């Protein structure tokens, strides 16, 4: 849900712009987290390698794990660079100064004091995105306020806070009510009682709200890089977390909170639901999710070889990348919608159907999709599919990825989008007005023919 993991979830960058190998003219490959990695305000930096045409590998460097735009975090360091003591001290000072003004514990205390105030004294500074106590009004006197903050508003912080919408850094799109309710109903029907909400603040909020109002047994822990949520949730309900480098800003105490939550006491089954920013690096996300799954595994006493159940919400065009890291996952046809996204809305208000899907390691036949929204069960594929997704007898599969009916190309030996036609020059299907690939074209990264930069073998493995 686009909840705020820096680059925060739900961004929706087009297929061609995502992935490490598509950044910049020279190609970049992610090498991952190095043990001695330097840190920026967003935790340990990631190690990348720059590649240039015809050369196998360029110089390695560290960059911010969370921010894709240098304007948001300009951290950069060559791997072999000698950094002086003075510069190290200045960096530490900079990192300290760029942390939130209050700790999580202080925010919890502030919240307790805030709810004791009469309605007329409850103010929220829109500029600073902060709950204000009366003694602080003077400092914020030239800022815009929201006054008379009700208990209902405090229980729905995702609607009180401005969504962070810088696509490269905080593409924070929030689940539409329809999708959020569907996910929660599905989670309950599948028998889960604990939800590790990674970058899904609205789902977490819905669970918290129901738990406070009725006899509701589902619990949630929100892991998110958007520290503003610490104003509304206790340390048992929220951990400040960067999903690109598996970094808990609260240190070992926060990590222990997560570990405890994952421990399945009295048969309370756990599922992780995550909705990362679509512009985020799949490799980095996969690495962090594997670590969270390993943390769950450590708490498992039964010793079987199961994986922690996961719903990873991401655009369908990342299917091959996700399956590369998680072969046990499969993609569901359900279209996930967002409230504050012009494109990814349900029905006639959006300009097109949402490309966002649920990837899961649960058995597909268990995921029941709403028939009233046009989904049906395919007895051959043993899963629910969208009404436009017709079973192809040749492929022996429901092949559509985008909700439209796809057509089978005999020459390509697979189903393709209805708007594509077979091009004899390219020897594959493409849009009718596409530019044919030159037969003599070589890969920009390694200089060899037969593939493009985006599929270069030298970039596909970290």
Short mmCIF file of C-alpha atoms in Angstrom, two decimals:
data_model
loop_
_atom_site.label_atom_id
_atom_site.label_comp_id
_atom_site.label_asym_id
_atom_site.label_seq_id
_atom_site.Cartn_x
_atom_site.Cartn_y
_atom_site.Cartn_z
CA UNK A 1 0.00 0.00 0.00
CA UNK A 2 2.04 2.60 -0.71
CA UNK A 3 2.85 3.00 2.89
CA UNK A 4 5.90 4.89 3.26
CA UNK A 5 8.98 2.84 2.84
CA UNK A 6 11.27 5.41 1.39
CA UNK A 7 10.60 5.11 -2.23
CA UNK A 8 7.64 4.06 -0.32
CA UNK A 9 5.24 1.75 -1.62
CA UNK A 10 2.96 1.77 -4.47
CA UNK A 11 4.84 4.14 -6.72
CA UNK A 12 3.95 2.78 -10.09
CA UNK A 13 7.00 3.56 -12.21
CA UNK A 14 6.64 2.21 -15.76
CA UNK A 15 8.19 -1.15 -16.51
CA UNK A 16 11.07 0.29 -18.49
CA UNK A 17 12.24 2.58 -15.71
CA UNK A 18 12.63 0.11 -12.88
CA UNK A 19 15.43 -2.18 -11.83
CA UNK A 20 19.06 -1.39 -11.19
CA UNK A 21 20.29 -2.09 -14.70
CA UNK A 22 18.09 0.64 -16.13
CA UNK A 23 19.48 3.55 -14.13
CA UNK A 24 21.55 6.04 -16.04
CA UNK A 25 23.37 5.66 -19.34
CA UNK A 26 26.03 3.28 -18.12
CA UNK A 27 24.10 0.52 -16.41
CA UNK A 28 24.17 -0.21 -12.68
CA UNK A 29 24.12 -3.51 -10.86
CA UNK A 30 23.28 -3.93 -7.18
CA UNK A 31 25.81 -5.99 -5.25
CA UNK A 32 23.89 -5.79 -1.98
CA UNK A 33 24.71 -5.05 1.66
CA UNK A 34 28.39 -5.18 2.54
CA UNK A 35 29.32 -5.96 6.18
CA UNK A 36 31.38 -2.78 6.55
CA UNK A 37 28.99 -0.51 4.60
CA UNK A 38 29.00 3.18 5.56
CA UNK A 39 25.68 4.70 6.69
CA UNK A 40 23.55 7.65 5.65
CA UNK A 41 20.45 8.92 7.54
CA UNK A 42 18.52 5.93 6.09
CA UNK A 43 20.84 3.27 7.52
CA UNK A 44 23.62 1.22 5.86
CA UNK A 45 24.23 2.14 2.22
CA UNK A 46 24.01 -0.43 -0.59
CA UNK A 47 26.95 -1.43 -2.76
CA UNK A 48 26.56 -0.93 -6.52
CA UNK A 49 28.84 -1.40 -9.49
CA UNK A 50 28.86 0.89 -12.50
CA UNK A 51 29.26 -0.84 -15.84
CA UNK A 52 30.17 0.69 -19.17
CA UNK A 53 29.91 -0.63 -22.71
CA UNK A 54 32.27 -3.46 -23.55
CA UNK A 55 33.71 -3.69 -20.03
CA UNK A 56 32.83 -6.52 -17.65
CA UNK A 57 32.70 -4.45 -14.48
CA UNK A 58 33.31 -0.84 -13.48
CA UNK A 59 34.11 0.83 -10.20
CA UNK A 60 32.09 -0.08 -7.10
CA UNK A 61 30.40 2.53 -4.94
CA UNK A 62 28.02 2.95 -2.01
CA UNK A 63 24.75 4.89 -2.34
CA UNK A 64 21.63 5.42 -0.23
CA UNK A 65 19.47 2.30 -0.06
CA UNK A 66 16.20 4.22 0.09
CA UNK A 67 16.43 7.32 -2.07
CA UNK A 68 16.80 6.98 -5.81
CA UNK A 69 17.13 10.75 -6.33
CA UNK A 70 20.36 12.45 -5.22
CA UNK A 71 18.30 15.52 -4.25
CA UNK A 72 16.63 13.49 -1.49
CA UNK A 73 19.80 11.88 -0.15
CA UNK A 74 23.10 12.67 -1.81
CA UNK A 75 25.14 10.00 -0.02
CA UNK A 76 27.87 8.62 -2.29
CA UNK A 77 31.19 6.93 -1.59
CA UNK A 78 33.53 4.87 -3.80
CA UNK A 79 34.19 1.46 -2.24
CA UNK A 80 37.97 1.92 -2.35
CA UNK A 81 37.86 5.54 -1.17
CA UNK A 82 39.84 6.48 1.96
CA UNK A 83 37.59 8.64 4.14
CA UNK A 84 39.35 10.96 6.60
CA UNK A 85 38.52 11.01 10.32
CA UNK A 86 37.25 14.59 9.96
CA UNK A 87 34.87 13.61 7.18
CA UNK A 88 33.67 10.55 9.12
CA UNK A 89 32.92 12.73 12.15
CA UNK A 90 31.08 15.25 9.95
CA UNK A 91 29.06 12.44 8.40
CA UNK A 92 28.05 11.07 11.80
CA UNK A 93 27.01 14.55 12.88
CA UNK A 94 24.98 14.96 9.65
CA UNK A 95 23.26 11.58 10.18
CA UNK A 96 22.38 12.56 13.75
CA UNK A 97 20.96 15.91 12.66
CA UNK A 98 18.80 14.25 10.02
CA UNK A 99 16.95 11.98 12.43
CA UNK A 100 13.38 12.82 13.60
CA UNK A 101 13.09 15.52 16.29
CA UNK A 102 11.63 13.10 18.87
CA UNK A 103 12.31 9.45 19.64
CA UNK A 104 9.50 6.94 19.36
CA UNK A 105 9.23 6.75 23.15
CA UNK A 106 8.95 10.55 23.38
CA UNK A 107 6.24 10.49 20.72
CA UNK A 108 4.27 7.89 22.70
CA UNK A 109 4.44 10.16 25.79
CA UNK A 110 3.42 13.18 23.70
CA UNK A 111 0.41 11.24 22.38
CA UNK A 112 -0.70 10.36 25.92
CA UNK A 113 -0.59 14.07 26.82
CA UNK A 114 -2.29 15.06 23.57
CA UNK A 115 -5.36 12.84 24.10
CA UNK A 116 -5.87 14.35 27.58
CA UNK A 117 -6.33 17.81 26.04
CA UNK A 118 -9.82 19.20 25.41
CA UNK A 119 -10.78 19.17 21.72
CA UNK A 120 -10.25 22.94 21.41
CA UNK A 121 -6.57 22.52 22.34
CA UNK A 122 -5.76 19.65 20.00
CA UNK A 123 -3.77 21.00 17.08
CA UNK A 124 -1.88 19.36 14.23
CA UNK A 125 0.76 21.36 12.33
CA UNK A 126 0.33 20.61 8.63
CA UNK A 127 3.71 22.06 7.74
CA UNK A 128 5.66 19.98 10.27
CA UNK A 129 3.21 17.04 10.13
CA UNK A 130 3.21 16.93 13.90
CA UNK A 131 0.75 16.78 16.79
CA UNK A 132 1.33 19.93 18.83
CA UNK A 133 1.09 20.42 22.58
CA UNK A 134 -0.07 23.91 23.70
CA UNK A 135 3.45 24.94 24.84
CA UNK A 136 4.64 24.48 21.23
CA UNK A 137 2.00 26.62 19.52
CA UNK A 138 4.12 29.76 19.63
CA UNK A 139 6.98 28.14 17.68
CA UNK A 140 4.56 27.12 14.93
CA UNK A 141 2.49 30.34 14.93
CA UNK A 142 3.15 31.12 11.24
CA UNK A 143 2.32 27.52 10.13
CA UNK A 144 -0.98 26.09 8.94
CA UNK A 145 -2.90 24.20 11.65
CA UNK A 146 -5.65 21.66 11.73
CA UNK A 147 -7.68 22.28 14.89
CA UNK A 148 -10.06 20.21 17.03
CA UNK A 149 -8.38 16.89 16.19
CA UNK A 150 -10.91 14.19 17.07
CA UNK A 151 -10.23 10.69 18.40
CA UNK A 152 -11.47 9.32 15.06
CA UNK A 153 -8.80 11.38 13.24
CA UNK A 154 -6.11 10.11 15.61
CA UNK A 155 -7.20 6.53 14.84
CA UNK A 156 -6.87 7.19 11.08
CA UNK A 157 -3.42 8.80 10.76
CA UNK A 158 -3.08 7.89 7.05
CA UNK A 159 -5.86 10.39 6.38
CA UNK A 160 -4.47 13.05 8.71
CA UNK A 161 -0.92 12.92 7.30
CA UNK A 162 -0.04 14.17 3.84
CA UNK A 163 0.88 11.25 1.57
CA UNK A 164 4.53 11.51 0.53
CA UNK A 165 4.27 11.51 -3.23
CA UNK A 166 7.76 12.02 -4.59
CA UNK A 167 7.78 8.96 -6.86
CA UNK A 168 11.52 8.32 -6.58
CA UNK A 169 11.71 8.61 -2.82
CA UNK A 170 8.34 8.39 -1.08
CA UNK A 171 5.78 7.19 -3.58
CA UNK A 172 3.22 6.71 -0.86
CA UNK A 173 -0.01 5.53 -2.39
CA UNK A 174 -2.59 4.19 0.02
CA UNK A 175 -4.88 1.22 -0.55
CA UNK A 176 -8.42 2.11 -1.59
CA UNK A 177 -10.99 1.02 1.02
CA UNK A 178 -12.23 -1.74 -1.31
CA UNK A 179 -8.80 -3.36 -1.67
CA UNK A 180 -7.95 -2.91 1.99
CA UNK A 181 -11.19 -4.57 3.11
CA UNK A 182 -10.71 -7.41 0.58
CA UNK A 183 -7.18 -8.08 1.89
CA UNK A 184 -8.30 -8.09 5.51
CA UNK A 185 -11.28 -10.39 4.79
CA UNK A 186 -8.98 -12.74 2.87
CA UNK A 187 -6.43 -12.78 5.71
CA UNK A 188 -9.18 -13.64 8.24
CA UNK A 189 -10.77 -16.29 5.97
CA UNK A 190 -7.36 -17.95 5.57
CA UNK A 191 -7.08 -18.23 9.35
CA UNK A 192 -4.27 -15.71 10.02
CA UNK A 193 -4.33 -13.84 13.30
CA UNK A 194 -1.15 -11.77 13.01
CA UNK A 195 -0.22 -9.49 10.14
CA UNK A 196 3.31 -8.16 9.68
CA UNK A 197 2.40 -5.00 7.73
CA UNK A 198 5.54 -3.93 5.83
CA UNK A 199 4.88 -0.55 4.24
CA UNK A 200 1.09 -0.96 4.45
CA UNK A 201 -0.09 1.72 6.93
CA UNK A 202 -3.72 1.70 5.82
CA UNK A 203 -4.12 -2.05 6.31
CA UNK A 204 -2.47 -1.72 9.75
CA UNK A 205 -4.80 1.17 10.55
CA UNK A 206 -7.91 -0.82 9.58
CA UNK A 207 -6.81 -3.72 11.81
CA UNK A 208 -6.05 -1.39 14.76
CA UNK A 209 -9.40 0.37 14.36
CA UNK A 210 -11.40 -2.89 14.35
CA UNK A 211 -9.41 -4.26 17.30
CA UNK A 212 -10.26 -1.19 19.40
CA UNK A 213 -13.99 -1.30 18.58
CA UNK A 214 -15.05 -4.95 18.73
CA UNK A 215 -14.09 -8.47 19.68
CA UNK A 216 -11.50 -8.71 16.92
CA UNK A 217 -8.63 -11.15 17.23
CA UNK A 218 -6.30 -10.06 14.42
CA UNK A 219 -3.19 -8.09 15.42
CA UNK A 220 -0.81 -6.09 13.27
CA UNK A 221 2.73 -4.73 13.53
CA UNK A 222 3.60 -1.93 11.08
CA UNK A 223 7.17 -1.75 9.74
CA UNK A 224 7.57 1.49 7.80
CA UNK A 225 10.15 4.14 6.97
CA UNK A 226 7.60 6.93 7.52
CA UNK A 227 8.50 7.90 11.08
CA UNK A 228 5.45 10.19 11.35
CA UNK A 229 3.43 7.09 12.32
CA UNK A 230 5.36 6.85 15.60
CA UNK A 231 3.18 9.76 16.82
CA UNK A 232 0.11 7.49 16.74
CA UNK A 233 1.35 3.98 17.56
CA UNK A 234 3.20 2.43 20.51
CA UNK A 235 6.54 0.63 20.21
CA UNK A 236 4.63 -2.69 20.07
CA UNK A 237 2.54 -1.48 17.12
CA UNK A 238 5.10 0.30 14.92
CA UNK A 239 8.80 -0.10 14.07
CA UNK A 240 10.70 2.49 12.05
CA UNK A 241 12.13 0.27 9.31
CA UNK A 242 13.83 0.56 5.92
CA UNK A 243 12.75 -2.34 3.69
CA UNK A 244 15.60 -1.76 1.22
CA UNK A 245 18.39 -2.65 3.66
CA UNK A 246 16.45 -4.50 6.43
CA UNK A 247 17.38 -1.73 8.86
CA UNK A 248 15.55 -1.21 12.15
CA UNK A 249 16.18 2.40 13.19
CA UNK A 250 15.26 1.48 16.78
CA UNK A 251 18.14 -1.00 16.94
CA UNK A 252 18.02 -4.34 18.77
CA UNK A 253 14.93 -3.39 20.81
CA UNK A 254 12.86 -2.84 17.63
CA UNK A 255 14.26 -6.00 16.05
CA UNK A 256 13.23 -7.91 19.19
CA UNK A 257 9.71 -6.41 18.96
CA UNK A 258 9.46 -7.81 15.44
CA UNK A 259 10.88 -11.18 16.46
CA UNK A 260 8.39 -11.48 19.33
CA UNK A 261 5.51 -10.56 17.06
CA UNK A 262 6.50 -13.29 14.59
CA UNK A 263 6.51 -15.93 17.30
CA UNK A 264 3.33 -17.93 16.75
CA UNK A 265 2.08 -18.45 20.26
CA UNK A 266 -1.11 -20.52 20.77
CA UNK A 267 -1.47 -21.29 17.06
CA UNK A 268 -1.74 -17.65 15.93
CA UNK A 269 -0.67 -17.91 12.32
CA UNK A 270 1.39 -15.03 10.86
CA UNK A 271 1.31 -13.56 7.34
CA UNK A 272 3.51 -10.79 5.97
CA UNK A 273 1.76 -8.25 3.72
CA UNK A 274 4.04 -5.83 1.90
CA UNK A 275 3.45 -3.11 -0.66
CA UNK A 276 6.82 -1.62 -1.64
CA UNK A 277 7.40 1.42 -3.85
CA UNK A 278 7.25 0.27 -7.47
CA UNK A 279 10.41 2.19 -8.30
CA UNK A 280 12.32 0.20 -5.69
CA UNK A 281 15.01 -2.34 -6.47
CA UNK A 282 13.53 -5.85 -6.50
CA UNK A 283 16.85 -7.44 -5.43
CA UNK A 284 17.13 -5.21 -2.35
CA UNK A 285 13.50 -5.85 -1.36
CA UNK A 286 13.84 -9.61 -1.89
CA UNK A 287 16.96 -9.66 0.30
CA UNK A 288 15.12 -7.90 3.17
CA UNK A 289 12.01 -10.06 2.84
CA UNK A 290 14.16 -13.20 2.99
CA UNK A 291 15.65 -11.90 6.24
CA UNK A 292 12.19 -11.28 7.71
CA UNK A 293 11.17 -14.79 6.58
CA UNK A 294 14.31 -16.20 8.23
CA UNK A 295 13.43 -14.33 11.44
CA UNK A 296 10.02 -16.05 11.36
CA UNK A 297 11.71 -19.38 10.70
CA UNK A 298 13.84 -18.99 13.84
CA UNK A 299 10.66 -18.66 15.93
CA UNK A 300 9.12 -21.77 14.32
CA UNK A 301 9.37 -24.68 16.71
CA UNK A 302 7.76 -27.31 14.51
CA UNK A 303 10.84 -27.78 12.35
CA UNK A 304 9.08 -28.18 9.01
CA UNK A 305 10.38 -26.57 5.85
CA UNK A 306 7.59 -24.08 5.31
CA UNK A 307 8.08 -20.44 4.30
CA UNK A 308 6.38 -17.63 6.18
CA UNK A 309 3.18 -16.88 4.22
CA UNK A 310 3.53 -13.65 2.19
CA UNK A 311 1.39 -11.29 0.14
CA UNK A 312 3.79 -9.11 -1.92
CA UNK A 313 1.79 -6.43 -3.73
CA UNK A 314 3.54 -5.26 -6.90
CA UNK A 315 2.85 -4.58 -10.62
CA UNK A 316 2.36 -7.64 -12.84
CA UNK A 317 5.27 -6.68 -15.10
CA UNK A 318 7.70 -7.54 -12.29
CA UNK A 319 6.52 -11.16 -12.25
CA UNK A 320 9.70 -12.67 -13.70
CA UNK A 321 11.91 -10.63 -11.33
CA UNK A 322 9.95 -11.71 -8.24
CA UNK A 323 9.90 -15.38 -9.30
CA UNK A 324 13.66 -15.20 -9.85
CA UNK A 325 14.08 -14.60 -6.09
CA UNK A 326 11.01 -16.50 -4.87
CA UNK A 327 10.29 -19.48 -7.15
CA UNK A 328 7.51 -20.63 -4.80
CA UNK A 329 5.46 -17.46 -5.45
CA UNK A 330 2.66 -17.13 -7.97
CA UNK A 331 0.71 -14.09 -9.17
CA UNK A 332 -3.00 -13.66 -8.48
CA UNK A 333 -5.33 -11.83 -10.89
CA UNK A 334 -6.82 -9.53 -8.25
CA UNK A 335 -6.32 -5.86 -9.15
CA UNK A 336 -5.23 -3.77 -6.16
CA UNK A 337 -6.41 -0.14 -6.19
CA UNK A 338 -5.12 3.01 -4.53
CA UNK A 339 -7.02 6.04 -3.25
CA UNK A 340 -4.64 8.81 -4.26
CA UNK A 341 -3.33 7.46 -7.58
CA UNK A 342 -4.75 8.82 -10.83
CA UNK A 343 -4.19 5.56 -12.70
CA UNK A 344 -4.62 2.74 -10.25
CA UNK A 345 -8.26 3.12 -9.32
CA UNK A 346 -11.12 0.69 -9.73
CA UNK A 347 -13.89 1.25 -12.24
CA UNK A 348 -14.43 4.24 -14.47
CA UNK A 349 -12.63 6.91 -12.43
CA UNK A 350 -9.16 5.61 -13.26
CA UNK A 351 -7.82 5.97 -16.78
CA UNK A 352 -7.05 2.26 -17.00
CA UNK A 353 -7.15 -0.91 -14.97
CA UNK A 354 -4.67 -1.21 -12.15
CA UNK A 355 -1.55 -3.24 -13.03
CA UNK A 356 -0.96 -4.04 -9.35
CA UNK A 357 -1.29 -7.67 -8.27
CA UNK A 358 -0.78 -9.95 -5.26
CA UNK A 359 2.21 -12.32 -5.38
CA UNK A 360 2.00 -15.10 -2.82
CA UNK A 361 3.55 -18.38 -1.74
CA UNK A 362 0.15 -19.69 -0.61
CA UNK A 363 -1.63 -22.30 -2.77
CA UNK A 364 -3.44 -20.27 -5.52
CA UNK A 365 -6.71 -22.22 -5.14
CA UNK A 366 -6.96 -20.93 -1.54
CA UNK A 367 -7.12 -17.31 -2.69
CA UNK A 368 -10.84 -16.77 -3.33
CA UNK A 369 -11.47 -13.64 -5.44
CA UNK A 370 -14.84 -11.79 -5.42
CA UNK A 371 -17.19 -13.16 -8.09
CA UNK A 372 -19.23 -9.93 -7.94
CA UNK A 373 -16.17 -8.06 -9.24
CA UNK A 374 -15.90 -10.35 -12.26
CA UNK A 375 -13.47 -13.03 -11.05
CA UNK A 376 -14.17 -16.71 -11.76
CA UNK A 377 -12.57 -20.02 -10.83
CA UNK A 378 -10.66 -21.88 -13.58
CA UNK A 379 -10.95 -25.60 -12.82
CA UNK A 380 -7.93 -26.45 -15.01
CA UNK A 381 -5.55 -23.83 -13.52
CA UNK A 382 -7.07 -24.35 -10.06
CA UNK A 383 -7.14 -20.64 -9.32
CA UNK A 384 -9.41 -17.61 -9.56
CA UNK A 385 -8.87 -15.45 -12.67
CA UNK A 386 -10.36 -12.22 -14.04
CA UNK A 387 -13.34 -12.62 -16.37
CA UNK A 388 -11.29 -11.49 -19.41
CA UNK A 389 -8.56 -14.04 -18.70
CA UNK A 390 -9.61 -16.91 -20.99
CA UNK A 391 -7.96 -20.31 -20.72
CA UNK A 392 -5.66 -21.00 -23.68
CA UNK A 393 -5.88 -24.65 -24.77
CA UNK A 394 -2.43 -24.52 -26.43
CA UNK A 395 -0.59 -22.97 -23.45
CA UNK A 396 -2.90 -24.91 -21.10
CA UNK A 397 -3.08 -21.87 -18.86
CA UNK A 398 -5.04 -18.67 -18.23
CA UNK A 399 -2.36 -16.47 -19.76
CA UNK A 400 -3.55 -12.85 -19.47
CA UNK A 401 -1.61 -10.65 -17.08
CA UNK A 402 -3.46 -7.34 -17.49
CA UNK A 403 -7.14 -8.37 -17.32
CA UNK A 404 -7.74 -8.28 -21.10
CA UNK A 405 -8.15 -11.40 -23.20
CA UNK A 406 -4.77 -12.30 -24.72
CA UNK A 407 -4.26 -14.13 -28.03
CA UNK A 408 -2.01 -17.05 -28.91
CA UNK A 409 0.83 -16.50 -31.39
CA UNK A 410 1.80 -19.77 -33.08
CA UNK A 411 5.21 -18.41 -34.13
CA UNK A 412 6.12 -17.11 -30.66
CA UNK A 413 4.57 -20.24 -29.09
CA UNK A 414 2.89 -18.18 -26.37
CA UNK A 415 -0.01 -15.82 -25.72
CA UNK A 416 0.57 -12.10 -26.23
CA UNK A 417 -1.32 -8.85 -25.59
CA UNK A 418 -4.27 -8.26 -27.95
CA UNK A 419 -2.63 -5.08 -29.32
CA UNK A 420 0.56 -6.93 -30.38
CA UNK A 421 1.30 -8.42 -33.79
CA UNK A 422 4.05 -10.74 -34.98
CA UNK A 423 6.97 -8.85 -36.55
CA UNK A 424 9.07 -10.92 -38.94
CA UNK A 425 12.02 -8.52 -38.62
CA UNK A 426 12.21 -8.89 -34.84
CA UNK A 427 10.95 -12.48 -34.94
CA UNK A 428 8.60 -11.77 -32.04
CA UNK A 429 5.32 -10.01 -31.26
CA UNK A 430 5.30 -6.26 -30.59
CA UNK A 431 3.13 -3.18 -31.00
CA UNK A 432 2.31 -2.46 -34.64
CA UNK A 433 4.12 0.89 -34.74
CA UNK A 434 7.23 -0.28 -32.84
CA UNK A 435 10.79 0.41 -34.00
CA UNK A 436 12.41 -2.84 -35.13
CA UNK A 437 15.55 -3.87 -33.29
CA UNK A 438 18.61 -3.56 -35.51
CA UNK A 439 19.97 -6.99 -36.27
CA UNK A 440 23.53 -5.77 -35.65
CA UNK A 441 22.74 -4.10 -32.33
CA UNK A 442 24.93 -5.06 -29.37
CA UNK A 443 24.34 -4.85 -25.63
CA UNK A 444 25.43 -1.50 -24.20
CA UNK A 445 26.83 -3.16 -21.04
CA UNK A 446 28.92 -6.09 -22.27
CA UNK A 447 29.20 -5.28 -25.98
CA UNK A 448 27.87 -8.68 -27.09
CA UNK A 449 25.00 -9.24 -29.53
CA UNK A 450 21.82 -11.21 -28.96
CA UNK A 451 20.34 -9.33 -26.01
CA UNK A 452 19.58 -5.81 -24.77
CA UNK A 453 21.09 -4.00 -21.80
CA UNK A 454 18.02 -4.69 -19.62
CA UNK A 455 18.51 -8.46 -19.97
CA UNK A 456 22.31 -8.56 -19.89
CA UNK A 457 23.49 -11.70 -18.05
CA UNK A 458 26.30 -9.74 -16.38
CA UNK A 459 23.68 -7.67 -14.53
CA UNK A 460 21.12 -10.27 -13.61
CA UNK A 461 23.00 -11.88 -10.73
CA UNK A 462 24.07 -10.11 -7.58
#
